Amino acid sequence: MSDEGVGQRVVWSGQWVADHLGVGLKDAPVGAPGEVPDGAPGGAPGRAPDADGARGGGDERLRELLGLALRRNPRRAHLLVSNVLGKHVPQRPAVVYGAGVRLGQRVRALLGDADAARAVVLGYAETATGLGHSVADGLALAPYLHSTRRPIARVRPVGGFEEEHSHATSHLLLPEDPGLLAGDGPLVLVDDEFSTGRTVLNTIQTLHRRFPRDRYVVVALVDMRSADDRATLDRFAATLGARVDLVALAAGTVRLPADVLARGQALVAEHEAAAAAAAVGAGVEPDPAGPRPAAYRVDLSWPGGLPDGGRHGFTPEHRAILEAALPGMARRVAGALGIAGKAAAERTPRVLVLGFEELMYAPLRLAEALQAEFDAGADGAAGDDDGGAGVSGAPAGGGAVADAGGAAADGVVRGAAPAAPPVAEVRYSTTTRSPVLALDDPGYAIRTRLTFPAHDEPADGPGPRFAYNVAPGSDAARRFDAVVAVIDSTADTPALHAPGGLIDVLAAQTERLVLAVVPSYVPADAAGGADGAAAGADATDVAHAPAPTAPATQAGAPHPEAVPPTTRTPRGVLDRQATPMQEPLRGPDFSSYAADDVGWLLQDFSDVPLEAPVEEREEAVQNGGAHYAESLPIEYQPSAAYHELFRAALDTSAARIARAVGAVTETVLAEHSERPGRGPNARPVLVSLARAGTPVGVLMRRWAQYAHGIDLPHYAISIVRGRGIDTAALRWLATHHDPVDVVFVDGWTGKGAITRELAAAVEGFEASEEAGGARGFDPRIAVLADPGGCVRTYGTRDDFLIPSACLNSTVSGLISRTVLRADLVRPGQFHGAKFYRELADVDLSGVFLDTIAARFAEVADAAARDAKEFVGSHRAPTWEGWAAVERISEAYGIHDVNLVKPGVGETSRVLLRRVPWKVLAQRGAGADLDHVRLLAEQRGVPVEEVDDLPYTCVGLIHPRYTRGATGADGRAVAQ
């Protein structure tokens, strides 16, 4: 489907995926159970009805709204690509804005004006920030807020949540007014698609604990939930005791073959190499030697005090200011483009307004106003700088919102055209973090991809960013004659203008390039903070202000100035300058391990106060106010009885662990010799995932010395769930070793979350500028024990007690968990950890290693047999653990797999570091659970024996924790 293709009969942009992968879209039938007629109220308390106003009537409706593409993602191989969202597919701005406005009008009709005025609209980053804002415009009476992945110094989050299937998962809520979400009016949650409901469920669960309310409305372009997902949300709503309504343009389901993940990954791998080879010729990547037009900066004269979007809140009063300013800003951009008033010689010029990641709404409204300006020019209309053409879809008097430019009842424009040919045709899309396979085929939604490095110094470190369907590929008619890049001032950095940066790659694809910078809004309390930047009247980020432009040479048209890069002073971080290349930390200066046992690719935070009480951390993490990696739990100091239990367990299990160490080490050596370009003398580089993997990495290194007389390099690296791997450490490894030799090591698997996290993180790193072309990291993990069936390289799949799980730092070289916090870890720096030197008197790290290594000789033959059997057998991951965790999460009403920790090791961690709710134990489990029972008794946690548990035990974190809570509902049990 082309960018004009909504409502037109052209090749469906999902046909290629449908043909090659068997994925299909099916509209929900008219009159499906629970469906609410368009505009009619629905949703009794405790029940989530189907999509309000969603139409059936054949699969063509979904095909108009959606295309299909493939991506390398362990959770979902396919991607639903919206034709009306304005993210991946350039589209007419009136179509994009009109779709959101119409949805907002439906919500207003559903709620009534009284409740609409009490509502708050919440959009999801990054893809739905503009859609959510447009819905708020349609609702007209409510303020708007969107989640963000950009932390702002001195702006305290009021909440946060995880997105289950997204490329990047952690969301922050940073309203300028902390009371924005505290009211009891309806909360309207807006996302581009409603696929499983888990993201919405996570959001409601998090916010309802802190800001309970009686009504929620979920809004999406499409509702694609399965019957099971619908039932899950119904049960959740019943438990919540609140009304949940759904509003969508269309509803249906995605038909997925049973082997869709494996087949999708194979297709991606097959086409990636071919795409890279043909990149220059097909226009997927710019020719570095090709000509570049000069880029020009235009001064928008953005109104003082006006937020750049909804990151910190956007009110109806803000909307009125923007509406008044849009025509003048559009006229300035048109003047910089030099198109207005000129007749097209061969065809109507095509102009792309390109937004930036979460900055979607301001570029969208500017694109719509620019089209109105061009349309007015075609009709001979004229006006001064402060007046002129109206903007389609702008709120009319009395709070009503007009349909956008010929929109049909569902908000989608079909074939509408101005009375006279326009001076130019404007399209709108935005850049994104999400990596998607590009394939230049009319039946595929992502035909071309531009790749460039992040240019806003993101808190989670550097990485690649993408602009899809901007390059024309093999179809010259798709070329844009001009591109207007709209960014916020935070992103106006030297990286934006560097070779290979966004400006550079865009310049290779167009004849005219204009840069428009919107001042990044910073709440007044934050702007006047410790860095001395006083909050001005406009409360914009003074440290990120754009470079001045030359005075205007004519009314409404500033003289275009070649874009100079602006400097940027990072906010909210300590003055910790990153060194060009850090070196590993080693014992005895850092850790109680010997210097040659392991090199820690970490920073030493031993002098930084990071510890907080377990209960305080748990409440902050579950409320979204903090990420678990931003602080440390106070180190658990075991009793004398527990120490004795540890020693007894170690003596009992030492031979069993030694055999598993031998088996996994021999398997790694055998597999490594078969890697491309390697042979029988090849030596792997062990890289353990700190810290549970580090004792195992040391033992594997010792086994290689014992059995083969070889010294394997061993390093420890940080990986954080939801934040990814330490890319600075990966860069260090790629500089000092061949990535093909790296073998990642961990202690055990639970449900496989880190396994999946590592796969996505390695892919993202290798596609980034930071990698410097490094390729070959194998994200598969070698573990001592794999009870979850998540990996193919392991020592055993039994779920038994590994005594290193019984303790914290005192069995891990006296090193803490790893820490990742924006004020401590700058881009290009390693993550950090603490060395607890003061615990040296109770350190058992050496005892643990020596006790197991002493049993190597007696298990050597058995370990060799195990490894030989493993290498010659089929060892594909079964992911049984993940499926079991999902079942347990639903059966116990938790609805969050992150709070279910399967296996002896993970259960031990729950009891040591988190606020446990209960422990599930396999009926008849023996001595492997003695330490679990003792810890549970000490913490007052019930142990429930169950049958048919695929693990020896499972630890459940308190699902709705607040301090003093003992009940599952998050409330204290009455005395």
Short mmCIF file of C-alpha atoms in Angstrom, two decimals, residues 172-377:
data_model
loop_
_atom_site.label_atom_id
_atom_site.label_comp_id
_atom_site.label_asym_id
_atom_site.label_seq_id
_atom_site.Cartn_x
_atom_site.Cartn_y
_atom_site.Cartn_z
CA LEU A 172 8.27 6.69 32.84
CA LEU A 173 5.46 9.09 33.75
CA LEU A 174 6.85 12.60 34.36
CA PRO A 175 3.99 15.10 34.70
CA GLU A 176 4.94 18.63 35.69
CA ASP A 177 1.90 18.64 37.97
CA PRO A 178 2.31 15.62 40.31
CA GLY A 179 -1.44 15.70 40.88
CA LEU A 180 -2.32 15.26 37.21
CA LEU A 181 -3.06 11.55 37.63
CA ALA A 182 -4.33 11.82 41.20
CA GLY A 183 -7.93 12.67 40.35
CA ASP A 184 -10.73 10.12 40.25
CA GLY A 185 -11.98 10.97 36.77
CA PRO A 186 -11.71 8.52 33.85
CA LEU A 187 -8.25 7.61 32.58
CA VAL A 188 -8.10 7.27 28.79
CA LEU A 189 -5.17 5.10 27.69
CA VAL A 190 -4.15 5.38 24.03
CA ASP A 191 -1.92 2.98 22.08
CA ASP A 192 -1.55 2.35 18.38
CA GLU A 193 -2.67 -1.26 18.63
CA PHE A 194 -4.27 -3.40 21.28
CA SER A 195 -2.60 -6.75 20.61
CA THR A 196 -2.54 -8.74 23.86
CA GLY A 197 -3.67 -6.20 26.44
CA ARG A 198 -0.66 -6.83 28.67
CA THR A 199 0.77 -3.34 28.34
CA VAL A 200 -2.56 -1.76 29.26
CA LEU A 201 -2.97 -4.26 32.07
CA ASN A 202 0.48 -3.41 33.44
CA THR A 203 -0.33 0.30 33.27
CA ILE A 204 -3.70 0.07 34.96
CA GLN A 205 -2.36 -2.26 37.63
CA THR A 206 0.52 0.10 38.41
CA LEU A 207 -1.53 3.30 38.43
CA HIS A 208 -4.59 1.86 40.15
CA ARG A 209 -2.52 0.96 43.19
CA ARG A 210 -1.52 4.57 43.58
CA PHE A 211 -4.40 6.46 41.94
CA PRO A 212 -7.52 4.27 42.09
CA ARG A 213 -10.47 5.29 39.96
CA ASP A 214 -13.76 3.82 38.78
CA ARG A 215 -13.39 4.03 35.03
CA TYR A 216 -10.82 3.43 32.30
CA VAL A 217 -11.17 3.81 28.55
CA VAL A 218 -8.70 2.05 26.27
CA VAL A 219 -8.29 3.56 22.80
CA ALA A 220 -6.41 2.07 19.84
CA LEU A 221 -6.43 2.23 16.09
CA VAL A 222 -6.99 -1.54 15.98
CA ASP A 223 -8.04 -4.12 18.56
CA MET A 224 -6.30 -7.39 17.62
CA ARG A 225 -6.71 -9.40 20.82
CA SER A 226 -7.32 -13.12 20.80
CA ALA A 227 -10.24 -14.65 22.65
CA ASP A 228 -7.89 -15.64 25.49
CA ASP A 229 -6.55 -12.10 25.74
CA ARG A 230 -10.09 -10.72 25.89
CA ALA A 231 -10.95 -13.14 28.68
CA THR A 232 -7.80 -12.18 30.58
CA LEU A 233 -8.74 -8.51 30.55
CA ASP A 234 -12.32 -9.33 31.57
CA ARG A 235 -11.03 -11.23 34.60
CA PHE A 236 -8.64 -8.43 35.44
CA ALA A 237 -11.39 -5.81 35.22
CA ALA A 238 -13.61 -7.93 37.47
CA THR A 239 -10.83 -8.18 40.05
CA LEU A 240 -10.20 -4.45 39.80
CA GLY A 241 -13.85 -3.53 40.31
CA ALA A 242 -13.64 -0.76 37.72
CA ARG A 243 -15.32 -0.18 34.40
CA VAL A 244 -13.13 -0.63 31.32
CA ASP A 245 -14.35 0.50 27.88
CA LEU A 246 -12.61 -0.01 24.54
CA VAL A 247 -12.71 2.26 21.49
CA ALA A 248 -11.02 1.35 18.18
CA LEU A 249 -11.30 2.02 14.46
CA ALA A 250 -11.37 -1.70 13.69
CA ALA A 251 -11.18 -5.03 15.46
CA GLY A 252 -9.91 -8.41 14.37
CA THR A 253 -7.34 -11.08 15.01
CA VAL A 254 -3.94 -12.07 13.68
CA ARG A 255 -3.67 -15.59 12.35
CA LEU A 256 -0.26 -16.99 13.30
CA PRO A 257 1.21 -20.36 12.31
CA ALA A 258 2.47 -22.48 15.22
CA ASP A 259 6.10 -22.04 14.13
CA VAL A 260 5.83 -18.33 13.34
CA LEU A 261 8.75 -17.28 15.57
CA ALA A 262 11.24 -19.75 14.11
CA ARG A 263 10.12 -19.14 10.53
CA GLY A 264 10.13 -15.39 11.02
CA GLN A 265 13.66 -15.40 12.41
CA ALA A 266 14.82 -17.56 9.51
CA LEU A 267 13.28 -15.16 6.99
CA VAL A 268 14.89 -12.17 8.68
CA ALA A 269 18.30 -13.86 8.67
CA GLU A 270 17.89 -14.83 5.01
CA HIS A 271 17.08 -11.33 3.81
CA GLU A 272 19.33 -9.22 6.05
CA ALA A 273 22.53 -10.12 4.22
CA ALA A 274 20.97 -9.50 0.81
CA ALA A 275 19.54 -6.19 1.99
CA ALA A 276 22.92 -5.04 3.28
CA ALA A 277 24.64 -5.95 0.03
CA ALA A 278 22.08 -4.05 -2.04
CA ALA A 279 21.75 -1.12 0.36
CA VAL A 280 23.42 1.55 -1.74
CA GLY A 281 21.91 0.48 -5.03
CA ALA A 282 18.39 0.18 -3.66
CA GLY A 283 18.51 3.40 -1.68
CA VAL A 284 18.21 1.68 1.68
CA GLU A 285 21.34 3.45 2.87
CA PRO A 286 22.79 6.60 1.33
CA ASP A 287 25.77 6.55 -0.94
CA PRO A 288 28.54 8.08 1.19
CA ALA A 289 30.14 9.58 -1.91
CA GLY A 290 26.94 11.05 -3.31
CA PRO A 291 26.11 14.78 -3.42
CA ARG A 292 24.51 16.40 -0.41
CA PRO A 293 22.29 19.48 -0.46
CA ALA A 294 22.93 22.05 2.22
CA ALA A 295 20.65 21.77 5.21
CA TYR A 296 18.93 24.93 6.41
CA ARG A 297 17.63 25.85 9.83
CA VAL A 298 14.32 27.67 10.11
CA ASP A 299 13.27 29.57 13.22
CA LEU A 300 9.74 28.45 14.05
CA SER A 301 9.22 31.18 16.66
CA TRP A 302 7.74 28.55 18.94
CA PRO A 303 5.54 30.28 21.54
CA GLY A 304 7.16 30.88 24.91
CA GLY A 305 5.87 28.67 27.69
CA LEU A 306 4.34 26.14 25.28
CA PRO A 307 5.41 22.49 25.92
CA ASP A 308 6.84 20.65 22.92
CA GLY A 309 4.43 17.77 23.56
CA GLY A 310 2.82 15.75 26.31
CA ARG A 311 5.91 14.44 28.13
CA HIS A 312 5.17 16.70 31.11
CA GLY A 313 1.52 17.40 30.37
CA PHE A 314 -0.40 19.41 27.76
CA THR A 315 -3.61 21.23 28.65
CA PRO A 316 -6.52 22.61 26.59
CA GLU A 317 -5.05 26.06 27.26
CA HIS A 318 -1.77 24.96 25.69
CA ARG A 319 -3.74 23.66 22.71
CA ALA A 320 -5.29 27.08 22.11
CA ILE A 321 -1.85 28.71 22.07
CA LEU A 322 -0.59 26.16 19.55
CA GLU A 323 -3.61 26.56 17.25
CA ALA A 324 -3.03 30.31 17.06
CA ALA A 325 0.67 29.88 16.26
CA LEU A 326 0.50 27.07 13.68
CA PRO A 327 -0.30 29.10 10.54
CA GLY A 328 2.64 31.43 11.15
CA MET A 329 5.05 28.56 11.80
CA ALA A 330 3.84 26.79 8.64
CA ARG A 331 4.40 29.93 6.60
CA ARG A 332 8.00 30.17 7.87
CA VAL A 333 8.69 26.57 6.91
CA ALA A 334 7.10 27.07 3.48
CA GLY A 335 9.33 30.09 2.92
CA ALA A 336 12.44 28.10 3.84
CA LEU A 337 11.42 25.36 1.42
CA GLY A 338 11.06 27.82 -1.45
CA ILE A 339 8.07 25.92 -2.87
CA ALA A 340 5.12 28.17 -2.03
CA GLY A 341 3.63 29.94 -5.06
CA LYS A 342 5.63 27.97 -7.62
CA ALA A 343 3.96 25.84 -10.28
CA ALA A 344 5.18 22.28 -10.64
CA ALA A 345 6.82 21.61 -13.98
CA GLU A 346 6.40 17.82 -14.19
CA ARG A 347 4.66 16.69 -11.04
CA THR A 348 3.51 18.09 -7.73
CA PRO A 349 6.51 18.27 -5.37
CA ARG A 350 6.46 15.86 -2.45
CA VAL A 351 7.46 17.17 0.99
CA LEU A 352 8.08 14.97 4.01
CA VAL A 353 7.79 16.38 7.53
CA LEU A 354 9.81 13.96 9.65
CA GLY A 355 9.29 13.90 13.40
CA PHE A 356 11.64 12.50 16.00
CA GLU A 357 10.86 9.40 18.09
CA GLU A 358 8.54 10.61 20.88
CA LEU A 359 8.21 14.07 19.30
CA MET A 360 5.25 13.19 17.06
CA TYR A 361 2.47 15.68 17.75
CA ALA A 362 4.25 18.97 17.04
CA PRO A 363 5.63 17.74 13.67
CA LEU A 364 2.21 16.29 12.81
CA ARG A 365 0.38 19.54 13.45
CA LEU A 366 3.10 21.48 11.63
CA ALA A 367 2.78 19.12 8.64
CA GLU A 368 -0.98 19.60 8.56
CA ALA A 369 -0.62 23.37 8.75
CA LEU A 370 2.03 23.28 6.01
CA GLN A 371 -0.36 21.40 3.71
CA ALA A 372 -3.04 23.99 4.47
CA GLU A 373 -0.55 26.72 3.59
CA PHE A 374 0.26 25.06 0.26
CA ASP A 375 -3.44 24.49 -0.47
CA ALA A 376 -4.16 28.13 0.24
CA GLY A 377 -1.37 29.12 -2.13
#
